[in-house]
Coordinates of C-alpha atoms and ligand atoms in Angstrom, one line a residue:
M1 CA 55.4 16.9 -13.4
A2 CA 58.2 14.5 -13.9
T3 CA 59.4 12.8 -10.7
V4 CA 63.0 13.5 -9.8
I5 CA 64.7 10.4 -8.6
D6 CA 67.5 11.1 -6.2
K7 CA 70.8 9.7 -7.6
Y8 CA 72.2 7.9 -4.6
P9 CA 76.0 7.6 -4.5
K10 CA 77.2 4.4 -6.0
S11 CA 80.5 4.6 -7.7
G12 CA 83.7 4.9 -5.7
D13 CA 84.1 8.5 -6.7
E14 CA 80.6 9.4 -5.7
I15 CA 80.9 7.6 -2.3
R16 CA 84.1 9.5 -1.6
K17 CA 82.6 12.8 -2.6
A18 CA 79.4 12.3 -0.7
F19 CA 81.3 11.6 2.5
L20 CA 83.5 14.7 2.2
D21 CA 80.5 16.9 1.2
F22 CA 78.4 15.6 4.1
Y23 CA 81.1 16.5 6.7
E24 CA 82.0 19.7 4.9
K25 CA 78.4 20.9 5.4
K26 CA 78.9 20.1 9.1
A27 CA 81.8 22.6 9.3
H28 CA 84.6 20.1 8.7
K29 CA 87.7 21.4 6.8
V30 CA 88.4 19.1 3.9
I31 CA 92.0 18.0 4.1
P32 CA 93.7 16.4 1.1
S33 CA 95.3 13.0 1.5
S34 CA 98.8 13.0 2.9
S35 CA 101.6 11.0 1.5
L36 CA 101.9 7.3 2.2
I37 CA 105.3 8.1 3.8
P38 CA 104.3 9.5 7.2
D39 CA 105.9 12.2 9.1
D40 CA 106.1 9.8 12.0
P41 CA 109.1 7.6 12.8
T42 CA 107.1 5.0 14.6
V43 CA 105.4 3.6 11.5
L44 CA 106.7 2.9 8.1
L45 CA 103.6 3.8 6.1
T46 CA 100.4 5.7 6.6
I47 CA 98.1 3.0 8.0
A48 CA 95.0 5.0 8.9
G49 CA 93.3 8.2 8.1
M50 CA 94.2 9.6 11.6
L51 CA 97.9 9.3 11.2
P52 CA 98.5 12.7 9.7
F53 CA 96.6 14.1 12.7
K54 CA 98.5 12.2 15.3
S55 CA 100.5 15.0 16.7
I56 CA 97.4 17.2 16.9
F57 CA 95.6 14.5 19.0
L58 CA 98.7 14.4 21.2
G59 CA 98.4 18.1 21.6
L60 CA 101.9 18.7 20.1
K61 CA 100.8 20.6 17.0
D62 CA 98.2 23.2 16.3
K63 CA 95.0 22.0 14.8
P64 CA 94.0 23.1 11.2
S65 CA 90.5 23.7 12.5
N66 CA 88.3 22.1 15.2
R67 CA 86.9 19.6 12.7
A68 CA 88.4 17.9 9.6
T69 CA 87.5 15.4 7.1
S70 CA 89.7 13.5 4.6
S71 CA 90.0 10.6 2.2
Q72 CA 93.4 9.2 3.0
K73 CA 95.4 6.7 1.0
C74 CA 96.7 4.0 3.3
I75 CA 98.7 0.8 3.1
R76 CA 98.7 -2.0 5.6
T77 CA 100.9 -5.1 5.0
N78 CA 100.4 -7.0 8.2
D79 CA 97.7 -9.2 6.7
I80 CA 99.3 -9.5 3.2
E81 CA 98.7 -13.3 3.2
N82 CA 95.0 -12.7 3.3
V83 CA 95.0 -10.3 0.4
G84 CA 93.2 -12.0 -2.5
V85 CA 92.0 -14.8 -0.3
T86 CA 89.4 -13.1 1.8
A87 CA 86.7 -10.8 0.5
R88 CA 88.2 -7.6 1.7
H89 CA 91.7 -7.6 2.9
H90 CA 93.9 -5.1 1.0
T91 CA 97.3 -3.6 1.1
F92 CA 96.2 -0.3 -0.4
F93 CA 92.9 1.2 0.6
E94 CA 91.3 4.6 1.0
M95 CA 90.0 5.6 4.4
L96 CA 87.3 8.2 4.7
G97 CA 87.3 9.9 8.0
N98 CA 85.8 12.7 10.1
F99 CA 87.8 14.1 12.9
S100 CA 87.1 16.3 15.9
F101 CA 90.0 17.9 17.8
G102 CA 88.5 18.6 21.2
D103 CA 85.2 19.7 19.6
Y104 CA 82.3 17.3 19.2
F105 CA 82.3 13.9 20.9
K106 CA 80.3 10.7 21.1
R107 CA 76.8 12.0 20.6
D108 CA 77.3 14.1 17.5
A109 CA 79.7 11.5 16.0
I110 CA 77.1 8.8 16.4
E111 CA 74.2 10.9 15.2
W112 CA 76.0 12.1 12.1
A113 CA 77.4 8.7 11.2
W114 CA 73.8 7.5 11.3
Q115 CA 72.5 10.4 9.2
L116 CA 75.3 9.8 6.7
V117 CA 74.7 6.1 6.2
T118 CA 70.9 6.2 6.2
N119 CA 70.2 9.6 4.5
V120 CA 73.1 9.9 2.1
Y121 CA 74.1 6.3 1.4
H122 CA 70.5 5.2 1.9
L123 CA 71.3 2.0 3.7
D124 CA 68.3 0.4 5.3
R125 CA 68.4 0.4 9.1
K126 CA 67.4 -3.3 9.1
N127 CA 70.8 -4.1 7.6
I128 CA 72.8 -2.2 10.2
V129 CA 74.3 -3.8 13.4
I130 CA 76.4 -1.9 15.9
S131 CA 79.3 -2.9 18.1
V132 CA 80.4 -0.9 21.2
F133 CA 83.1 -1.3 23.8
D134 CA 81.6 -3.3 26.7
K135 CA 82.7 -0.7 29.3
D136 CA 81.4 2.2 27.3
T137 CA 77.7 2.3 28.4
E138 CA 77.4 5.9 27.2
S139 CA 77.7 5.0 23.6
K140 CA 75.3 2.1 24.0
K141 CA 72.8 4.5 25.5
I142 CA 73.2 7.0 22.6
W143 CA 72.6 4.2 20.0
E144 CA 69.6 3.0 21.9
E145 CA 68.0 6.2 23.0
N146 CA 69.0 8.8 20.4
I147 CA 69.0 6.6 17.3
G148 CA 66.5 4.0 18.4
I149 CA 68.6 0.8 17.6
E150 CA 67.1 -2.3 19.1
P151 CA 69.2 -3.6 22.0
D152 CA 69.8 -7.0 20.4
K153 CA 71.5 -5.2 17.5
I154 CA 74.1 -3.6 19.7
I155 CA 76.9 -6.0 20.4
Q156 CA 79.2 -5.3 23.3
L157 CA 82.8 -6.4 22.7
G158 CA 86.0 -6.3 24.7
E159 CA 89.2 -4.4 24.3
K160 CA 90.5 -6.7 21.5
D161 CA 87.7 -5.6 19.2
N162 CA 86.5 -2.2 20.3
F163 CA 89.5 -0.3 21.6
W164 CA 91.4 1.3 18.8
S165 CA 95.0 2.5 18.6
S166 CA 97.3 3.1 15.7
G167 CA 100.2 1.3 17.3
P168 CA 101.5 0.0 20.7
T169 CA 101.8 3.6 21.9
G170 CA 100.1 6.8 21.1
P171 CA 96.5 8.2 21.0
C172 CA 93.7 5.6 21.4
G173 CA 90.3 5.1 22.8
P174 CA 87.2 2.9 22.8
C175 CA 85.3 2.6 19.6
S176 CA 82.0 1.8 18.1
E177 CA 81.6 0.1 14.8
L178 CA 78.9 0.0 12.1
Y179 CA 78.4 -3.4 10.4
Y180 CA 76.4 -4.2 7.3
D181 CA 74.3 -7.3 7.6
F182 CA 73.7 -9.0 4.2
Y183 CA 71.2 -11.4 5.8
P184 CA 69.2 -9.7 8.5
E185 CA 66.4 -12.3 8.0
R186 CA 68.7 -14.8 9.8
G187 CA 68.0 -13.0 13.1
M188 CA 70.4 -12.0 15.9
N189 CA 70.7 -15.2 17.8
N190 CA 74.3 -16.6 18.1
I191 CA 75.6 -14.2 15.5
D192 CA 79.3 -13.9 14.7
L193 CA 80.4 -10.5 13.5
D194 CA 83.6 -12.0 12.2
D195 CA 81.5 -14.0 9.7
D196 CA 82.7 -12.3 6.5
D197 CA 80.0 -13.7 4.3
R198 CA 77.3 -12.2 6.4
F199 CA 78.7 -9.1 8.0
I200 CA 81.0 -6.3 6.9
E201 CA 82.4 -3.7 9.3
F202 CA 82.4 -0.5 7.3
Y203 CA 82.6 2.5 9.7
N204 CA 84.6 2.7 12.9
L205 CA 84.0 5.6 15.3
V206 CA 86.9 6.0 17.7
F207 CA 86.4 8.1 20.8
M208 CA 90.0 9.1 21.1
Q209 CA 90.6 10.2 24.6
Y210 CA 93.8 8.5 25.9
N211 CA 97.5 8.3 25.2
R212 CA 99.2 5.0 25.8
D213 CA 102.8 5.3 26.8
S214 CA 105.5 2.7 26.3
S215 CA 104.8 1.0 29.7
G216 CA 101.2 0.5 28.5
A217 CA 99.7 3.1 30.9
L218 CA 96.8 5.3 29.7
T219 CA 96.7 9.0 30.4
D220 CA 94.0 11.4 29.4
L221 CA 94.7 13.4 26.2
K222 CA 94.3 17.1 26.6
Y223 CA 91.0 16.9 24.7
K224 CA 88.4 14.3 23.9
N225 CA 88.6 13.8 20.2
I226 CA 86.9 11.9 17.4
D227 CA 88.7 9.8 14.8
T228 CA 86.7 7.7 12.4
G229 CA 87.5 5.4 9.5
M230 CA 85.2 4.2 6.7
G231 CA 86.8 1.9 4.2
L232 CA 85.9 3.3 0.8
E233 CA 86.2 -0.1 -0.9
R234 CA 83.9 -1.7 1.7
M235 CA 81.2 1.0 1.2
A236 CA 81.6 0.5 -2.5
Q237 CA 81.1 -3.3 -2.1
I238 CA 77.9 -2.6 -0.2
L239 CA 76.4 0.0 -2.5
Q240 CA 77.4 -1.7 -5.7
K241 CA 76.1 -5.0 -4.3
K242 CA 79.2 -7.0 -5.1
K243 CA 80.5 -10.2 -3.6
N244 CA 83.8 -8.6 -2.5
N245 CA 85.7 -5.4 -2.7
Y246 CA 87.7 -6.5 -5.7
E247 CA 84.7 -6.5 -7.9
T248 CA 83.9 -2.8 -7.3
D249 CA 84.7 -0.1 -9.8
L250 CA 87.7 0.9 -7.7
I251 CA 89.7 -2.3 -8.5
F252 CA 87.9 -4.4 -11.0
P253 CA 89.2 -2.6 -14.2
I254 CA 92.7 -3.6 -13.2
I255 CA 91.6 -7.2 -12.7
E256 CA 90.0 -7.2 -16.1
K257 CA 93.3 -6.0 -17.6
A258 CA 95.1 -8.8 -15.9
S259 CA 92.5 -11.2 -17.1
Q260 CA 93.0 -10.0 -20.7
L261 CA 96.8 -10.3 -20.4
S262 CA 96.7 -13.8 -18.9
K263 CA 93.6 -15.0 -20.9
V264 CA 92.1 -16.2 -17.6
D265 CA 88.5 -15.1 -17.3
Y266 CA 87.9 -13.9 -13.7
F267 CA 84.4 -15.3 -13.4
S268 CA 85.2 -18.8 -14.6
A269 CA 88.7 -18.9 -12.9
N270 CA 89.4 -21.5 -10.3
S271 CA 90.0 -20.2 -6.7
S272 CA 93.7 -19.9 -6.9
Q273 CA 93.6 -18.1 -10.2
K274 CA 91.0 -15.8 -8.8
A275 CA 93.2 -15.1 -5.8
S276 CA 96.1 -14.3 -8.2
L277 CA 94.0 -11.9 -10.2
K278 CA 92.8 -10.2 -7.0
I279 CA 96.4 -9.9 -5.7
L280 CA 97.3 -8.2 -9.0
G281 CA 94.4 -5.9 -8.7
D282 CA 95.3 -5.0 -5.1
H283 CA 99.0 -4.7 -5.4
T284 CA 98.9 -2.6 -8.5
R285 CA 97.2 0.1 -6.6
A286 CA 99.7 -0.1 -3.8
I287 CA 102.8 0.0 -5.9
I288 CA 101.8 2.9 -8.1
H289 CA 101.1 5.0 -5.0
L290 CA 104.2 3.9 -3.2
I291 CA 106.5 4.8 -6.1
S292 CA 104.6 8.0 -6.7
D293 CA 105.2 9.0 -3.1
G294 CA 108.9 8.4 -3.5
V295 CA 109.6 4.8 -2.5
I296 CA 112.3 3.0 -4.4
A297 CA 112.6 -0.8 -4.3
S298 CA 115.3 -2.0 -2.0
N299 CA 116.0 -4.6 0.8
L300 CA 115.1 -2.3 3.7
G301 CA 112.0 -0.7 5.2
R302 CA 109.5 0.8 2.7
G303 CA 111.7 -0.1 -0.2
Y304 CA 111.4 -3.8 0.9
I305 CA 107.6 -3.5 1.1
L306 CA 107.6 -2.2 -2.5
R307 CA 110.0 -4.9 -3.7
R308 CA 107.9 -7.6 -2.0
L309 CA 104.7 -6.4 -3.6
L310 CA 106.3 -6.2 -7.0
R311 CA 107.8 -9.6 -6.7
R312 CA 104.5 -11.1 -5.5
M313 CA 102.9 -9.6 -8.6
I314 CA 105.5 -11.1 -10.9
R315 CA 105.0 -14.5 -9.3
H316 CA 101.3 -14.4 -9.5
G317 CA 101.5 -13.2 -13.1
K318 CA 103.6 -16.3 -13.8
L319 CA 101.1 -18.5 -12.0
L320 CA 98.4 -17.1 -14.4
G321 CA 100.6 -17.9 -17.3
I322 CA 101.8 -14.4 -18.2
K323 CA 105.1 -14.7 -19.9
D324 CA 106.4 -11.2 -20.5
K325 CA 106.7 -8.1 -18.4
F326 CA 103.2 -6.9 -17.7
I327 CA 103.1 -4.8 -14.6
S328 CA 103.3 -1.4 -16.3
Q329 CA 100.2 -2.2 -18.3
L330 CA 98.3 -2.8 -15.0
A331 CA 99.8 0.3 -13.5
L332 CA 98.5 2.3 -16.5
V333 CA 95.0 1.2 -15.7
G334 CA 95.5 2.0 -12.0
I335 CA 96.7 5.4 -12.8
Q336 CA 93.8 6.1 -15.2
L337 CA 91.4 5.0 -12.5
M338 CA 92.8 7.2 -9.7
K339 CA 94.4 10.1 -11.4
N340 CA 91.4 12.5 -10.9
T341 CA 91.5 11.9 -7.1
Y342 CA 95.3 11.7 -6.9
P343 CA 96.8 13.9 -9.7
E344 CA 100.3 13.1 -8.5
L345 CA 99.9 9.6 -10.1
Q346 CA 99.7 11.2 -13.5
N347 CA 102.5 13.7 -12.8
N348 CA 104.8 10.9 -11.6
S349 CA 103.8 8.3 -14.2
Q350 CA 107.1 8.2 -16.0
R351 CA 108.9 7.5 -12.8
I352 CA 106.3 4.8 -11.9
F353 CA 106.8 3.0 -15.2
S354 CA 110.6 3.2 -15.1
E355 CA 110.8 1.9 -11.5
I356 CA 108.5 -1.0 -12.3
D357 CA 110.5 -1.8 -15.4
I358 CA 113.8 -1.9 -13.6
E359 CA 112.6 -4.0 -10.8
E360 CA 110.6 -6.3 -13.0
Q361 CA 113.6 -7.0 -15.2
R362 CA 115.9 -7.5 -12.2
F363 CA 113.6 -9.9 -10.6
L364 CA 112.9 -11.9 -13.8
N365 CA 116.6 -12.5 -14.2
T366 CA 117.2 -13.7 -10.7
L367 CA 114.0 -15.6 -10.4
E368 CA 115.0 -17.9 -13.1
R369 CA 118.1 -18.9 -11.3
G370 CA 116.4 -19.1 -7.9
E371 CA 113.6 -21.3 -9.3
K372 CA 116.2 -23.7 -10.5
L373 CA 117.7 -23.9 -7.0
L374 CA 114.2 -24.3 -5.4
N375 CA 113.3 -27.1 -7.8
E376 CA 116.5 -28.9 -6.8
I377 CA 115.5 -28.5 -3.1
I378 CA 112.0 -29.8 -3.8
A379 CA 113.4 -32.7 -5.9
S380 CA 115.7 -33.7 -3.1
G381 CA 112.7 -34.8 -1.0
V382 CA 113.5 -32.7 2.1
K383 CA 110.7 -31.7 4.5
L384 CA 112.4 -28.7 5.9
I385 CA 114.8 -26.2 4.4
S386 CA 117.4 -24.5 6.5
G387 CA 117.5 -20.9 7.4
T388 CA 120.8 -20.6 5.4
Q389 CA 119.2 -21.9 2.3
A390 CA 116.2 -19.7 2.6
F391 CA 118.5 -16.8 3.2
E392 CA 120.6 -17.6 0.2
L393 CA 117.4 -17.6 -1.9
Y394 CA 116.5 -14.2 -0.4
D395 CA 119.9 -12.6 -0.5
T396 CA 121.4 -14.1 -3.7
Y397 CA 118.3 -14.9 -5.8
G398 CA 116.0 -12.2 -4.7
F399 CA 113.3 -14.5 -3.4
P400 CA 111.5 -12.8 -0.5
L401 CA 111.0 -15.2 2.4
E402 CA 107.3 -15.0 2.0
L403 CA 107.6 -16.2 -1.6
T404 CA 109.8 -19.1 -0.7
K405 CA 107.3 -20.0 2.1
E406 CA 104.4 -19.8 -0.3
I407 CA 106.0 -22.0 -2.9
L408 CA 107.3 -24.6 -0.4
D409 CA 104.0 -24.5 1.4
E410 CA 102.3 -25.9 -1.7
K411 CA 104.8 -28.8 -1.5
N412 CA 104.4 -29.3 2.3
I413 CA 108.0 -28.3 2.9
E414 CA 108.7 -26.2 5.9
V415 CA 111.2 -23.3 6.3
D416 CA 113.4 -22.9 9.4
L417 CA 112.2 -19.4 10.1
K418 CA 114.3 -18.9 13.2
G419 CA 117.4 -19.8 11.2
F420 CA 116.4 -17.4 8.5
E421 CA 115.9 -14.6 11.1
R422 CA 119.4 -15.4 12.6
E423 CA 121.0 -15.0 9.1
M424 CA 119.0 -11.9 8.5
N425 CA 120.2 -10.3 11.8
S426 CA 123.8 -11.1 11.2
Q427 CA 123.5 -9.5 7.7
R428 CA 122.0 -6.4 9.3
E429 CA 124.9 -6.3 11.8
R430 CA 127.4 -6.6 8.9
A431 CA 125.6 -3.9 7.0
K432 CA 125.7 -1.6 10.0
A433 CA 129.4 -2.2 10.6
A434 CA 130.1 -1.6 6.9
S435 CA 128.4 1.7 6.4
Q436 CA 128.0 4.8 8.4
T437 CA 124.3 5.3 7.7
V438 CA 122.2 6.5 10.5
D439 CA 119.5 4.6 12.3
L440 CA 116.4 6.7 12.0
T441 CA 114.2 4.6 14.2
L442 CA 113.6 6.8 17.2
E443 CA 112.1 4.8 20.0
G444 CA 110.6 5.5 23.3
S445 CA 109.5 9.0 24.2
I446 CA 112.1 10.8 22.1
E447 CA 109.8 10.6 19.1
R448 CA 107.1 12.5 21.1
D449 CA 109.4 14.8 22.9
I450 CA 111.4 16.0 20.0
E451 CA 108.3 17.8 18.7
L452 CA 108.3 19.9 21.8
F453 CA 111.6 21.6 21.0
E454 CA 112.0 24.8 19.1
K455 CA 113.8 24.4 15.7
T456 CA 117.6 24.3 16.2
N457 CA 119.4 27.3 14.9
F458 CA 122.0 25.9 12.4
V459 CA 125.0 28.2 11.9
G460 CA 127.3 25.6 10.5
Y461 CA 127.6 27.0 7.0
E462 CA 129.3 30.1 8.4
L463 CA 130.9 28.7 11.5
L464 CA 132.5 25.5 12.6
N465 CA 132.4 26.4 16.3
T466 CA 129.6 28.1 18.1
E467 CA 127.9 28.3 21.5
G468 CA 124.6 26.6 22.3
N469 CA 122.4 25.8 25.3
I470 CA 121.5 22.2 26.1
K471 CA 117.7 22.0 25.7
G472 CA 117.2 18.2 25.9
I473 CA 119.1 15.1 26.9
F474 CA 118.0 11.6 26.1
I475 CA 119.4 8.3 27.3
N476 CA 118.0 5.2 25.5
S477 CA 115.5 7.6 23.9
N478 CA 114.1 8.6 27.3
S479 CA 114.3 12.2 28.3
V480 CA 116.6 13.0 31.3
E481 CA 117.7 16.1 33.2
N482 CA 121.4 15.3 33.4
A483 CA 123.9 12.6 32.4
S484 CA 127.5 11.9 33.2
Q485 CA 130.8 10.4 32.0
G486 CA 130.5 7.1 30.1
E487 CA 126.9 7.5 29.2
T488 CA 125.7 7.4 25.6
V489 CA 123.4 10.4 25.0
Q490 CA 121.4 12.3 22.4
V491 CA 121.5 16.0 22.9
V492 CA 119.4 18.8 21.6
L493 CA 120.8 22.3 21.6
N494 CA 119.2 25.7 20.7
Q495 CA 122.0 26.4 18.3
T496 CA 124.7 24.2 16.6
S497 CA 127.4 24.3 14.0
F498 CA 127.0 20.5 13.4
Y499 CA 125.6 19.6 10.0
A500 CA 122.9 17.0 10.3
E501 CA 122.8 14.0 8.0
S502 CA 120.5 14.8 5.1
G503 CA 120.0 14.0 1.5
G504 CA 122.4 11.1 1.8
Q505 CA 125.3 13.3 3.1
I506 CA 126.7 12.2 6.5
G507 CA 126.4 14.6 9.4
D508 CA 129.4 16.2 11.1
V509 CA 131.4 14.6 13.9
G510 CA 133.3 16.5 16.6
V511 CA 132.9 17.5 20.2
I512 CA 130.5 19.4 22.4
I513 CA 132.6 20.9 25.1
S514 CA 132.4 23.1 28.3
D515 CA 134.6 23.6 31.3
N516 CA 133.2 20.6 33.1
A517 CA 132.2 18.3 30.3
E518 CA 133.1 16.9 26.9
I519 CA 130.9 14.8 24.6
L520 CA 132.4 13.0 21.6
V521 CA 129.7 13.5 18.9
E522 CA 129.5 10.6 16.5
K523 CA 126.5 11.4 14.4
V524 CA 123.9 14.1 14.0
I525 CA 120.5 13.7 12.6
K526 CA 117.6 16.1 12.3
K527 CA 114.0 15.6 12.8
K528 CA 111.7 18.4 11.8
D529 CA 114.6 20.9 12.1
V530 CA 115.5 19.8 15.6
F531 CA 119.1 18.5 15.6
L532 CA 119.9 15.4 17.6
H533 CA 123.6 15.0 18.5
Y534 CA 124.5 11.4 19.3
G535 CA 127.6 10.9 21.4
I536 CA 129.3 9.6 24.5
I537 CA 130.2 11.7 27.5
Q538 CA 134.0 11.5 27.7
R539 CA 134.5 13.6 30.8
G540 CA 132.3 15.3 33.5
S541 CA 128.6 15.7 33.3
I542 CA 125.9 17.7 31.5
K543 CA 122.6 19.1 32.4
I544 CA 119.6 20.9 30.9
N545 CA 120.3 24.6 30.1
Q546 CA 124.0 24.3 30.4
L547 CA 126.0 26.5 28.0
V548 CA 128.4 24.5 25.8
E549 CA 130.5 25.0 22.7
T550 CA 130.0 22.9 19.6
R551 CA 133.2 22.1 17.7
V552 CA 133.0 20.4 14.3
D553 CA 135.9 18.2 13.2
K554 CA 137.0 20.3 10.2
S555 CA 139.0 17.7 8.4
K556 CA 136.0 15.3 8.3
R557 CA 133.6 18.1 7.2
V558 CA 136.0 18.9 4.3
K559 CA 136.1 15.3 3.3
A560 CA 132.3 14.9 3.3
E561 CA 132.0 18.1 1.3
S562 CA 134.5 16.9 -1.2
N563 CA 132.7 13.6 -1.6
H564 CA 129.4 15.4 -2.0
T565 CA 130.8 17.6 -4.8
A566 CA 132.3 14.5 -6.4
T567 CA 128.8 13.0 -6.7
H568 CA 127.8 16.0 -8.8
L569 CA 130.9 15.6 -11.0
L570 CA 130.2 11.9 -11.3
Q571 CA 126.7 12.5 -12.4
S572 CA 127.8 15.0 -15.1
A573 CA 130.4 12.5 -16.3
L574 CA 127.9 9.7 -16.5
K575 CA 125.5 11.8 -18.6
L576 CA 128.3 12.7 -21.0
V577 CA 129.9 9.2 -21.2
V578 CA 127.0 6.8 -20.7
D579 CA 123.7 8.4 -21.6
E580 CA 122.0 11.8 -21.2
S581 CA 119.1 10.0 -19.6
V582 CA 121.1 8.8 -16.6
S583 CA 119.2 9.8 -13.5
Q584 CA 120.1 9.7 -9.9
R585 CA 118.4 7.2 -7.7
G586 CA 120.1 7.9 -4.4
S587 CA 123.5 8.5 -3.0
M588 CA 125.5 8.1 0.1
V589 CA 128.2 10.5 1.1
A590 CA 130.6 9.5 3.9
F591 CA 134.0 10.9 5.0
N592 CA 136.0 8.2 3.2
K593 CA 133.8 7.3 0.3
L594 CA 130.7 8.0 -1.7
R595 CA 128.1 5.9 -3.5
F596 CA 126.0 7.1 -6.4
D597 CA 123.0 5.1 -7.5
F598 CA 121.7 5.7 -11.0
N599 CA 119.4 4.5 -13.7
S600 CA 120.9 3.8 -17.1
P601 CA 119.5 2.1 -20.1
N602 CA 122.7 0.2 -20.7
P603 CA 125.4 -1.4 -18.6
V604 CA 128.5 0.7 -18.2
S605 CA 131.5 -0.8 -19.9
E606 CA 135.1 -0.9 -18.6
N607 CA 136.2 1.7 -21.1
Q608 CA 133.4 4.0 -20.1
I609 CA 134.4 3.7 -16.5
L610 CA 137.9 4.7 -17.4
D611 CA 136.6 7.7 -19.4
I612 CA 134.4 8.7 -16.4
E613 CA 137.4 8.6 -14.1
K614 CA 139.5 10.7 -16.4
L615 CA 136.8 13.3 -16.8
V616 CA 136.1 13.6 -13.1
N617 CA 139.8 13.8 -12.3
K618 CA 140.3 16.4 -15.0
W619 CA 137.5 18.6 -13.5
I620 CA 138.9 18.2 -10.0
L621 CA 142.4 19.3 -11.3
E622 CA 140.8 22.3 -13.0
N623 CA 140.0 23.5 -9.5
H624 CA 136.7 25.2 -10.1
S625 CA 135.1 27.3 -7.4
I626 CA 132.0 25.8 -5.9
S627 CA 128.6 27.5 -5.7
Ligands
LIG701 N1 91.3 5.2 13.0 C1 90.2 4.4 12.9 C2 90.4 3.2 12.0 O1 91.4 3.0 11.4 O2 89.5 2.3 12.1

């Protein structure tokens, strides 16, 4: 009889599938990856597999089942300088995870992790080293007694290494990590788990049992939970026996394409060329997913992260000697590699290519001018450039600060970072004063508490004035029972006639009023259908459960609606006058103005602008009814 040789998981796809299958058999519900844009205002991007489950851990949301497993796309940019330099720092990565919501805890999590890595991935136990939180004797005991790990292979570490949280506040707990040891024959004396050449941490088991509040205090979560993270790229490195994550089948095809375009062979490249190729491999994966999930390059927040990644790619392409635009060609390889797991990449591919193309062209144009200025600075022989100069390079010539630093670093020239920060802050202030956009960064406990409210009943399409009950009051984002004259507050009501800012249209302004109080409402935003009214108490005081009337300023509402309608007219006119392919990239609707961002293959001429104006004015005068 022919012997059947088990096919052990090896490719990235096989590793991912084996993980999800293993936990599915252990009654875990397989949950598809969430977007990189989290439903959580405290973080810009999804940075861990647990993020989509954060409100479940906090007990704020119902659980999909007692157990879940997922392969989650993640982006971390805090270590971007290390990407391409170390063996396994990435911006984009996939995190495999198994989760228990108040169901199993330490013992099962450890036993199953062990079964998975030894029976499914077939790692040899001699290659595995464990770390535990030094105060967590229970986990140490399970590893020793239930799994039989030799005590010298269990390393006890402190809070810095083995206490995991997704941010300064939120769910957290002690953790235990599995490391792969490439050289077990070297023995366990004086080992350093941070030695990247010898060890790779590949599976983190978090015993998530606390919530940390903004003062740093820990309270017990309602349940004891499990949150784990296994880096797919790391497991691929181990099973494919590669020197680093970049050489695995998850990334290397992109590097090969970059190699082909630049004619720089990866294996014979010098170390800085190698780093550039790895950066291209890494960043390609990040940008295609960011754009696919809806991020557009800009100078703020996620848009800035995308812009920075794209610009780093262009610069490293240049360092490798690539002359023309090239990023779309790498993106194509990235999409092909990942489209089976993430079909949205294929569906959004046209948008991905067009966003890359626009941003690449824009940057190439400014880069040329900026490089001239930088060369002048270098030639002048200075040892430090001022914050103002660095800011000019950033603001006028599109040079991200990191890029300026990177280039000047090579010439031993320093940048006045504090000065840069000052310039940046004053620009932010100017931008704030100049536009009426809403600050969506909700701090303190408001972000947690807002989830506790019922959805606000919005009646503002039919009524400008209505009655509502005060359900929540926040001062400086902290929940309070009452507030009085002069205080700046955010108020949640069970019902409102105030339209909340959304889709680029400004929210209503007006007053919330009762016999003994009046709040001047300056802006309204909504978070998961809960409306937050921002305002100042002009008179009297308010308290929870007080009945109030909401009165929208009608003249402002009409202006906002007119400007909103005008964006539609403008878009139609642009299509007729400029090009049918004009597409909207964003818009801002305020009371006194509107802004409409669009893509167009050609610049818009003076004459075309006049034609557009005429057309829009004609349509306005025709006085159509609106539906
Ligand atoms: N949430 C576990 C980890 O990211 O390591």
